[in-house]
Amino acid sequence: MAETYQALQSSPRTSPTEILEVNGLKMYFPIRKGFLRRVIGHIRAVDGISFAIRTGETLSLVGESGCGKTTTGRCILRAYDPTAGEILYRRHDGQVVDLAQLDRAALRPYRREIRMIFQDPYSSLNPRMNVLDIVGESLRVNEGLRGRELEERVAQLLRQCGLRPEYMRRYPHAFSGGERQRIGIARALALNPRLVVCDEGVSALDVSVRAQILNLLQDLQEQFNLTYLFIAHDLSVVEYISDRVAVMYVGRLVELAATEELYLNPKHPYTEALLSSVPKPDPRLSSRGQGIVLEGEVADPSRPPSGCYFHPRCRYAQALCSQETPPLRDIGNGHYVACHFAEQLNLRGVPGERR
Ligand code: SF4
């Protein structure tokens, strides 16, 4: 299907410096019950979030399991059809296309430009395919490369990702976790993407290997002017790689700021609690006794609380918090926060020497 006028336009809202803008994105999954599978409710995995990613930056999306960060990434990749909202993608030629409106055929060219690196380097690689087939598959399908030409391109990708091309006929089981993740990165880069969604890309790796993969991602970003949406639950990892960090809680964005600003000067109580649990490199600087233990359970996304979703667990909550939803608002210097009392609260960040 040809892209519709509404899907493709020069949007006055997106800035030329932004490669992607998400507006009011919602992803609700139906809950069905009974013989007739009637819909009796919805899980609000993503509940109306808006943010933009600048070209060449790394924006990290952080939050506990089930907060909607992976679902957000999958909506951007259109692995899911969003319930509502816009996903405005700025093409090479400056035109802006709303990915949320496109059907499968119209999405095809954008699937080359927006790729994903998966969390688990063990399950994301087909054990029956060798490295040449894994990395070369998309080149064969999309660019028709075969034989020597394909091998040379795969060899180049492997070298760029710190792997030896001689091993391209080996199968995934012959590689360590870090090497498998490098294979996954080579596969993601095969079609020269512009935007890479890295879904917990280093979470399954040992700490030492994790640092190597993060360094590789940074090198590749510089080399190919890549933009990353980095999804993680661990604030200690995202600090190293991110230009900006967005914090999610039960399907909503609660805070977004430049990395240093967010770590030093958090304005949302949930961010403060997440920061208090970041491990300190020096045991003498341990925050033992100072870590914030959140009371209660994460809210049920099928029956979220009224007002601020965080209010049942927030130690600063007041009456207004259960009555009105705090909007995500700019409090200056590109620092966005969804808390009624952001300016009044004196929250604890993590100074640089303690990280
Ligand atoms: Fe806490 Fe109220 Fe702010 Fe929500 S709006 S984070 S409940 S103080």
CSV table of C-alpha atoms and ligand atoms in Angstrom, one decimal:
chain,number,residue,atom,x,y,z
A,1,MET,CA,0.0,0.0,0.0
A,2,ALA,CA,1.3,3.5,-0.8
A,3,GLU,CA,2.0,5.6,2.2
A,4,THR,CA,-1.0,7.8,2.9
A,5,TYR,CA,-0.8,11.6,3.0
A,6,GLN,CA,-1.5,11.5,6.8
A,7,ALA,CA,1.4,9.0,7.3
A,8,LEU,CA,3.9,10.9,5.3
A,9,GLN,CA,4.3,14.7,5.7
A,10,SER,CA,6.7,17.4,6.6
A,11,SER,CA,5.7,17.6,10.2
A,12,PRO,CA,6.2,21.1,11.8
A,13,ARG,CA,6.3,19.4,15.2
A,14,THR,CA,9.4,17.3,14.9
A,15,SER,CA,12.7,19.1,15.1
A,16,PRO,CA,15.2,18.4,12.3
A,17,THR,CA,17.6,17.3,15.0
A,18,GLU,CA,15.2,14.5,16.0
A,19,ILE,CA,15.1,11.2,14.3
A,20,LEU,CA,12.0,9.9,16.1
A,21,GLU,CA,9.2,11.5,18.0
A,22,VAL,CA,6.7,9.4,20.0
A,23,ASN,CA,3.4,11.2,20.8
A,24,GLY,CA,0.7,9.8,23.2
A,25,LEU,CA,1.8,6.2,22.5
A,26,LYS,CA,-0.6,3.6,24.0
A,27,MET,CA,-0.3,-0.1,23.9
A,28,TYR,CA,-3.2,-1.9,25.6
A,29,PHE,CA,-3.4,-5.7,25.5
A,30,PRO,CA,-6.9,-7.1,25.9
A,31,ILE,CA,-7.7,-9.5,28.7
A,32,ARG,CA,-10.1,-12.2,27.5
A,33,LYS,CA,-12.2,-14.6,29.5
A,34,GLY,CA,-14.8,-17.4,29.0
A,35,PHE,CA,-15.8,-19.6,26.2
A,36,LEU,CA,-16.5,-16.6,23.9
A,37,ARG,CA,-13.2,-15.0,24.8
A,38,ARG,CA,-14.9,-11.8,25.6
A,39,VAL,CA,-12.7,-8.8,26.5
A,40,ILE,CA,-13.1,-8.1,30.2
A,41,GLY,CA,-10.3,-5.5,30.5
A,42,HIS,CA,-7.0,-4.3,29.2
A,43,ILE,CA,-3.4,-4.3,30.4
A,44,ARG,CA,-2.1,-0.8,29.9
A,45,ALA,CA,1.5,-1.8,29.0
A,46,VAL,CA,2.2,1.7,27.6
A,47,ASP,CA,-0.2,4.4,28.7
A,48,GLY,CA,0.2,7.5,26.7
A,49,ILE,CA,3.9,8.4,26.6
A,50,SER,CA,5.6,11.1,24.6
A,51,PHE,CA,9.3,11.6,24.0
A,52,ALA,CA,11.8,12.4,21.1
A,53,ILE,CA,15.1,10.9,20.2
A,54,ARG,CA,17.8,13.2,18.7
A,55,THR,CA,19.9,12.0,15.8
A,56,GLY,CA,23.1,10.5,17.0
A,57,GLU,CA,22.2,10.3,20.7
A,58,THR,CA,21.6,7.5,23.1
A,59,LEU,CA,18.4,7.7,24.9
A,60,SER,CA,17.9,5.1,27.7
A,61,LEU,CA,14.5,3.9,28.8
A,62,VAL,CA,14.7,2.6,32.4
A,63,GLY,CA,12.3,1.0,34.9
A,64,GLU,CA,11.4,-2.2,36.7
A,65,SER,CA,10.3,-5.3,34.8
A,66,GLY,CA,6.8,-4.8,33.3
A,67,CYS,CA,7.0,-1.0,33.2
A,68,GLY,CA,6.4,-1.0,29.5
A,69,LYS,CA,9.9,-0.1,28.2
A,70,THR,CA,10.3,-3.2,26.0
A,71,THR,CA,6.7,-2.8,24.7
A,72,THR,CA,7.6,0.7,23.8
A,73,GLY,CA,10.6,-0.5,21.8
A,74,ARG,CA,8.5,-3.1,20.1
A,75,CYS,CA,5.9,-0.5,19.1
A,76,ILE,CA,8.6,1.6,17.6
A,77,LEU,CA,9.8,-1.4,15.6
A,78,ARG,CA,6.1,-2.1,14.8
A,79,ALA,CA,6.4,-5.6,16.2
A,80,TYR,CA,3.1,-4.5,17.9
A,81,ASP,CA,0.3,-2.4,16.4
A,82,PRO,CA,-0.1,0.5,18.9
A,83,THR,CA,-3.5,1.1,20.3
A,84,ALA,CA,-3.1,4.9,19.9
A,85,GLY,CA,-0.5,7.5,19.3
A,86,GLU,CA,2.1,8.6,16.7
A,87,ILE,CA,5.5,7.3,16.0
A,88,LEU,CA,7.0,10.0,13.8
A,89,TYR,CA,10.2,8.9,12.0
A,90,ARG,CA,12.3,11.5,10.1
A,91,ARG,CA,13.7,10.0,7.0
A,92,HIS,CA,17.0,10.8,5.3
A,93,ASP,CA,15.2,13.3,3.0
A,94,GLY,CA,13.7,15.2,5.9
A,95,GLN,CA,10.2,13.8,5.3
A,96,VAL,CA,8.4,12.6,8.4
A,97,VAL,CA,6.4,9.4,8.4
A,98,ASP,CA,4.1,8.1,11.1
A,99,LEU,CA,5.1,4.5,11.5
A,100,ALA,CA,2.0,3.8,13.6
A,101,GLN,CA,-0.2,4.2,10.5
A,102,LEU,CA,1.7,2.1,8.0
A,103,ASP,CA,0.8,-1.5,7.0
A,104,ARG,CA,3.3,-4.3,6.6
A,105,ALA,CA,4.2,-3.5,3.0
A,106,ALA,CA,4.7,0.2,3.6
A,107,LEU,CA,6.8,-0.5,6.7
A,108,ARG,CA,9.3,-2.6,4.8
A,109,PRO,CA,11.8,0.1,3.9
A,110,TYR,CA,11.8,1.4,7.5
A,111,ARG,CA,12.5,-2.1,8.9
A,112,ARG,CA,16.0,-1.8,7.3
A,113,GLU,CA,16.6,1.5,9.0
A,114,ILE,CA,15.3,0.7,12.5
A,115,ARG,CA,16.9,-2.5,13.9
A,116,MET,CA,16.9,-4.3,17.2
A,117,ILE,CA,19.6,-5.9,19.4
A,118,PHE,CA,18.0,-8.5,21.6
A,119,GLN,CA,18.5,-9.1,25.3
A,120,ASP,CA,19.5,-12.8,25.3
A,121,PRO,CA,22.5,-13.6,23.1
A,122,TYR,CA,21.7,-17.3,23.7
A,123,SER,CA,18.1,-17.5,22.5
A,124,SER,CA,18.2,-14.8,19.9
A,125,LEU,CA,20.5,-16.7,17.6
A,126,ASN,CA,19.2,-19.7,15.7
A,127,PRO,CA,21.4,-22.7,16.9
A,128,ARG,CA,21.0,-24.4,13.5
A,129,MET,CA,22.4,-21.4,11.5
A,130,ASN,CA,26.0,-20.6,11.2
A,131,VAL,CA,27.3,-17.1,11.7
A,132,LEU,CA,27.5,-16.4,7.9
A,133,ASP,CA,23.8,-17.3,7.6
A,134,ILE,CA,22.8,-15.4,10.8
A,135,VAL,CA,24.6,-12.1,9.9
A,136,GLY,CA,24.1,-12.5,6.1
A,137,GLU,CA,20.4,-13.5,6.1
A,138,SER,CA,19.1,-9.9,5.8
A,139,LEU,CA,21.8,-9.1,3.2
A,140,ARG,CA,20.7,-12.0,1.1
A,141,VAL,CA,17.0,-11.2,1.4
A,142,ASN,CA,17.2,-7.4,1.1
A,143,GLU,CA,20.2,-6.8,-1.1
A,144,GLY,CA,20.4,-10.1,-3.0
A,145,LEU,CA,24.0,-10.7,-2.0
A,146,ARG,CA,25.3,-14.2,-2.7
A,147,GLY,CA,28.6,-16.2,-2.6
A,148,ARG,CA,31.8,-14.3,-2.3
A,149,GLU,CA,30.2,-10.9,-2.2
A,150,LEU,CA,28.1,-12.0,0.8
A,151,GLU,CA,31.0,-13.5,2.6
A,152,GLU,CA,33.1,-10.4,2.2
A,153,ARG,CA,30.4,-8.2,3.6
A,154,VAL,CA,29.8,-10.5,6.5
A,155,ALA,CA,33.5,-10.7,7.2
A,156,GLN,CA,33.6,-6.9,7.2
A,157,LEU,CA,30.7,-6.7,9.7
A,158,LEU,CA,32.4,-9.3,12.0
A,159,ARG,CA,35.6,-7.4,12.0
A,160,GLN,CA,33.8,-4.2,12.9
A,161,CYS,CA,32.2,-6.0,15.8
A,162,GLY,CA,35.5,-7.4,17.1
A,163,LEU,CA,35.1,-11.0,15.8
A,164,ARG,CA,37.4,-13.1,13.6
A,165,PRO,CA,35.9,-13.6,10.1
A,166,GLU,CA,37.5,-17.1,9.9
A,167,TYR,CA,34.8,-18.2,12.4
A,168,MET,CA,31.8,-17.4,10.2
A,169,ARG,CA,31.1,-21.0,9.5
A,170,ARG,CA,30.8,-21.9,13.2
A,171,TYR,CA,27.5,-22.2,15.0
A,172,PRO,CA,26.4,-20.1,17.9
A,173,HIS,CA,27.2,-22.8,20.6
A,174,ALA,CA,30.9,-22.4,19.8
A,175,PHE,CA,30.9,-18.8,21.1
A,176,SER,CA,30.9,-17.2,24.5
A,177,GLY,CA,28.0,-14.9,25.6
A,178,GLY,CA,29.9,-11.8,24.7
A,179,GLU,CA,30.8,-13.1,21.3
A,180,ARG,CA,27.2,-14.1,20.7
A,181,GLN,CA,26.1,-10.6,21.5
A,182,ARG,CA,28.7,-9.3,19.0
A,183,ILE,CA,27.2,-11.6,16.4
A,184,GLY,CA,23.7,-10.1,17.3
A,185,ILE,CA,25.2,-6.6,16.9
A,186,ALA,CA,26.7,-7.5,13.5
A,187,ARG,CA,23.3,-8.8,12.4
A,188,ALA,CA,21.6,-5.6,13.5
A,189,LEU,CA,24.1,-3.5,11.6
A,190,ALA,CA,24.1,-5.5,8.4
A,191,LEU,CA,21.6,-3.2,6.6
A,192,ASN,CA,23.2,0.1,7.8
A,193,PRO,CA,20.4,1.1,10.2
A,194,ARG,CA,20.0,4.6,11.4
A,195,LEU,CA,18.2,3.8,14.7
A,196,VAL,CA,19.0,0.8,16.8
A,197,VAL,CA,16.7,-0.4,19.7
A,198,CYS,CA,18.9,-2.2,22.1
A,199,ASP,CA,16.6,-4.2,24.4
A,200,GLU,CA,18.6,-5.0,27.6
A,201,GLY,CA,21.5,-5.7,25.2
A,202,VAL,CA,24.0,-6.3,28.0
A,203,SER,CA,21.9,-7.4,30.9
A,204,ALA,CA,22.6,-11.1,30.4
A,205,LEU,CA,26.4,-10.6,30.3
A,206,ASP,CA,29.1,-10.7,32.9
A,207,VAL,CA,30.2,-7.3,34.2
A,208,SER,CA,33.6,-7.4,32.4
A,209,VAL,CA,32.1,-8.5,29.1
A,210,ARG,CA,29.3,-5.9,29.6
A,211,ALA,CA,31.9,-3.1,29.6
A,212,GLN,CA,33.4,-4.5,26.3
A,213,ILE,CA,30.1,-4.6,24.6
A,214,LEU,CA,29.2,-1.1,25.8
A,215,ASN,CA,32.5,0.2,24.4
A,216,LEU,CA,31.8,-1.5,21.1
A,217,LEU,CA,28.3,0.0,20.9
A,218,GLN,CA,29.9,3.5,21.5
A,219,ASP,CA,32.6,2.9,18.9
A,220,LEU,CA,30.0,1.8,16.4
A,221,GLN,CA,27.8,4.8,17.2
A,222,GLU,CA,30.6,7.2,16.4
A,223,GLN,CA,31.7,5.3,13.3
A,224,PHE,CA,28.2,5.0,11.7
A,225,ASN,CA,26.4,8.0,13.4
A,226,LEU,CA,23.9,5.6,14.9
A,227,THR,CA,21.1,6.6,17.2
A,228,TYR,CA,20.3,4.2,20.1
A,229,LEU,CA,17.2,3.6,22.1
A,230,PHE,CA,18.8,1.7,25.0
A,231,ILE,CA,16.3,-0.2,27.1
A,232,ALA,CA,17.6,-1.4,30.5
A,233,HIS,CA,16.5,-1.9,34.1
A,234,ASP,CA,20.0,-1.1,35.5
A,235,LEU,CA,20.7,2.5,36.1
A,236,SER,CA,24.4,1.8,36.6
A,237,VAL,CA,24.7,0.5,33.0
A,238,VAL,CA,22.7,3.3,31.3
A,239,GLU,CA,24.8,6.1,33.0
A,240,TYR,CA,27.8,5.0,31.1
A,241,ILE,CA,26.3,5.0,27.6
A,242,SER,CA,23.4,7.5,27.7
A,243,ASP,CA,23.1,11.1,26.7
A,244,ARG,CA,19.7,11.3,28.3
A,245,VAL,CA,17.7,8.9,30.5
A,246,ALA,CA,13.9,8.4,30.6
A,247,VAL,CA,12.3,6.7,33.5
A,248,MET,CA,9.1,4.7,33.2
A,249,TYR,CA,6.7,3.5,35.8
A,250,VAL,CA,3.6,1.3,35.0
A,251,GLY,CA,3.4,2.4,31.4
A,252,ARG,CA,4.1,6.1,31.9
A,253,LEU,CA,7.1,8.3,31.6
A,254,VAL,CA,7.8,9.9,35.0
A,255,GLU,CA,11.1,11.6,34.4
A,256,LEU,CA,13.4,12.5,31.4
A,257,ALA,CA,16.6,14.5,31.6
A,258,ALA,CA,20.2,14.6,30.5
A,259,THR,CA,22.1,11.8,32.2
A,260,GLU,CA,24.3,13.8,34.6
A,261,GLU,CA,21.3,16.0,35.6
A,262,LEU,CA,19.1,13.0,36.3
A,263,TYR,CA,21.7,11.3,38.5
A,264,LEU,CA,22.7,14.4,40.4
A,265,ASN,CA,19.4,16.1,40.6
A,266,PRO,CA,16.4,13.6,40.4
A,267,LYS,CA,13.0,15.3,40.6
A,268,HIS,CA,10.8,12.2,40.8
A,269,PRO,CA,10.6,10.1,43.9
A,270,TYR,CA,10.7,6.9,41.9
A,271,THR,CA,13.9,8.0,40.2
A,272,GLU,CA,15.3,8.8,43.6
A,273,ALA,CA,14.5,5.2,44.8
A,274,LEU,CA,16.0,3.6,41.7
A,275,LEU,CA,19.2,5.7,42.2
A,276,SER,CA,19.5,4.7,45.8
A,277,SER,CA,19.9,1.1,44.7
A,278,VAL,CA,22.7,1.7,42.2
A,279,PRO,CA,25.7,-0.4,43.5
A,280,LYS,CA,28.7,1.8,44.6
A,281,PRO,CA,32.1,0.8,43.4
A,282,ASP,CA,33.7,1.5,46.8
A,283,PRO,CA,32.3,-0.5,49.6
A,284,ARG,CA,33.1,2.3,52.1
A,285,LEU,CA,30.7,4.5,50.1
A,286,SER,CA,28.0,1.9,50.4
A,287,SER,CA,24.6,3.3,50.9
A,288,ARG,CA,23.7,0.7,53.4
A,289,GLY,CA,21.0,2.0,55.6
A,290,GLN,CA,20.3,4.8,53.2
A,291,GLY,CA,18.8,2.8,50.3
A,292,ILE,CA,15.2,3.6,49.7
A,293,VAL,CA,13.0,0.5,50.1
A,294,LEU,CA,9.8,1.0,48.2
A,295,GLU,CA,6.8,-0.2,50.1
A,296,GLY,CA,4.1,-2.3,48.4
A,297,GLU,CA,4.0,-3.9,45.0
A,298,VAL,CA,4.3,-2.3,41.5
A,299,ALA,CA,0.8,-1.3,40.4
A,300,ASP,CA,-1.2,-3.7,38.4
A,301,PRO,CA,-1.3,-2.2,34.8
A,302,SER,CA,-4.8,-3.7,34.3
A,303,ARG,CA,-6.1,-1.8,37.3
A,304,PRO,CA,-3.7,1.1,37.9
A,305,PRO,CA,-4.4,3.4,40.9
A,306,SER,CA,-6.0,6.8,40.4
A,307,GLY,CA,-4.0,10.0,39.9
A,308,CYS,CA,-0.3,9.4,40.1
A,309,TYR,CA,0.3,5.7,39.5
A,310,PHE,CA,3.2,5.9,42.0
A,311,HIS,CA,1.2,7.3,44.9
A,312,PRO,CA,0.6,4.0,46.9
A,313,ARG,CA,4.4,3.6,47.1
A,314,CYS,CA,5.5,7.2,47.4
A,315,ARG,CA,6.8,8.5,50.7
A,316,TYR,CA,6.0,12.1,49.7
A,317,ALA,CA,2.4,11.5,48.6
A,318,GLN,CA,-0.3,14.0,49.5
A,319,ALA,CA,-4.0,14.0,49.0
A,320,LEU,CA,-3.8,15.6,45.5
A,321,CYS,CA,-1.6,12.7,44.3
A,322,SER,CA,-4.5,10.2,44.3
A,323,GLN,CA,-6.9,12.6,42.8
A,324,GLU,CA,-5.0,14.1,39.8
A,325,THR,CA,-2.7,12.7,37.3
A,326,PRO,CA,0.5,14.8,37.2
A,327,PRO,CA,1.4,15.6,33.6
A,328,LEU,CA,5.0,15.3,32.3
A,329,ARG,CA,6.2,18.9,32.3
A,330,ASP,CA,9.4,20.7,31.5
A,331,ILE,CA,10.9,22.2,34.6
A,332,GLY,CA,13.8,23.8,32.8
A,333,ASN,CA,16.9,22.7,30.8
A,334,GLY,CA,15.1,19.9,29.1
A,335,HIS,CA,14.3,18.2,32.5
A,336,TYR,CA,10.8,16.7,32.3
A,337,VAL,CA,9.0,15.3,35.4
A,338,ALA,CA,5.6,14.0,36.2
A,339,CYS,CA,5.2,14.9,39.8
A,340,HIS,CA,2.9,17.5,41.4
A,341,PHE,CA,5.6,18.5,43.9
A,342,ALA,CA,8.7,18.2,41.9
A,343,GLU,CA,9.9,21.8,42.8
A,344,GLN,CA,9.2,21.4,46.5
A,345,LEU,CA,10.9,18.0,47.1
A,346,ASN,CA,14.5,17.8,48.0
A,347,LEU,CA,15.5,14.5,46.6
A,348,ARG,CA,18.8,12.7,46.9
A,349,GLY,CA,20.9,12.1,43.8
A,350,VAL,CA,24.1,10.3,43.4
A,351,PRO,CA,27.2,12.6,43.2
A,352,GLY,CA,29.8,11.6,40.6
A,353,GLU,CA,32.5,10.5,43.1
A,354,ARG,CA,30.0,8.0,44.6
A,355,ARG,CA,29.2,6.3,41.3
B,1,SF4,FE1,4.8,11.1,44.8
B,1,SF4,FE2,2.7,12.7,44.5
B,1,SF4,FE3,4.9,13.2,43.1
B,1,SF4,FE4,3.4,11.0,42.6
B,1,SF4,S1,2.8,13.2,42.3
B,1,SF4,S2,5.6,11.1,42.7
B,1,SF4,S3,2.7,10.5,44.6
B,1,SF4,S4,4.7,13.3,45.3
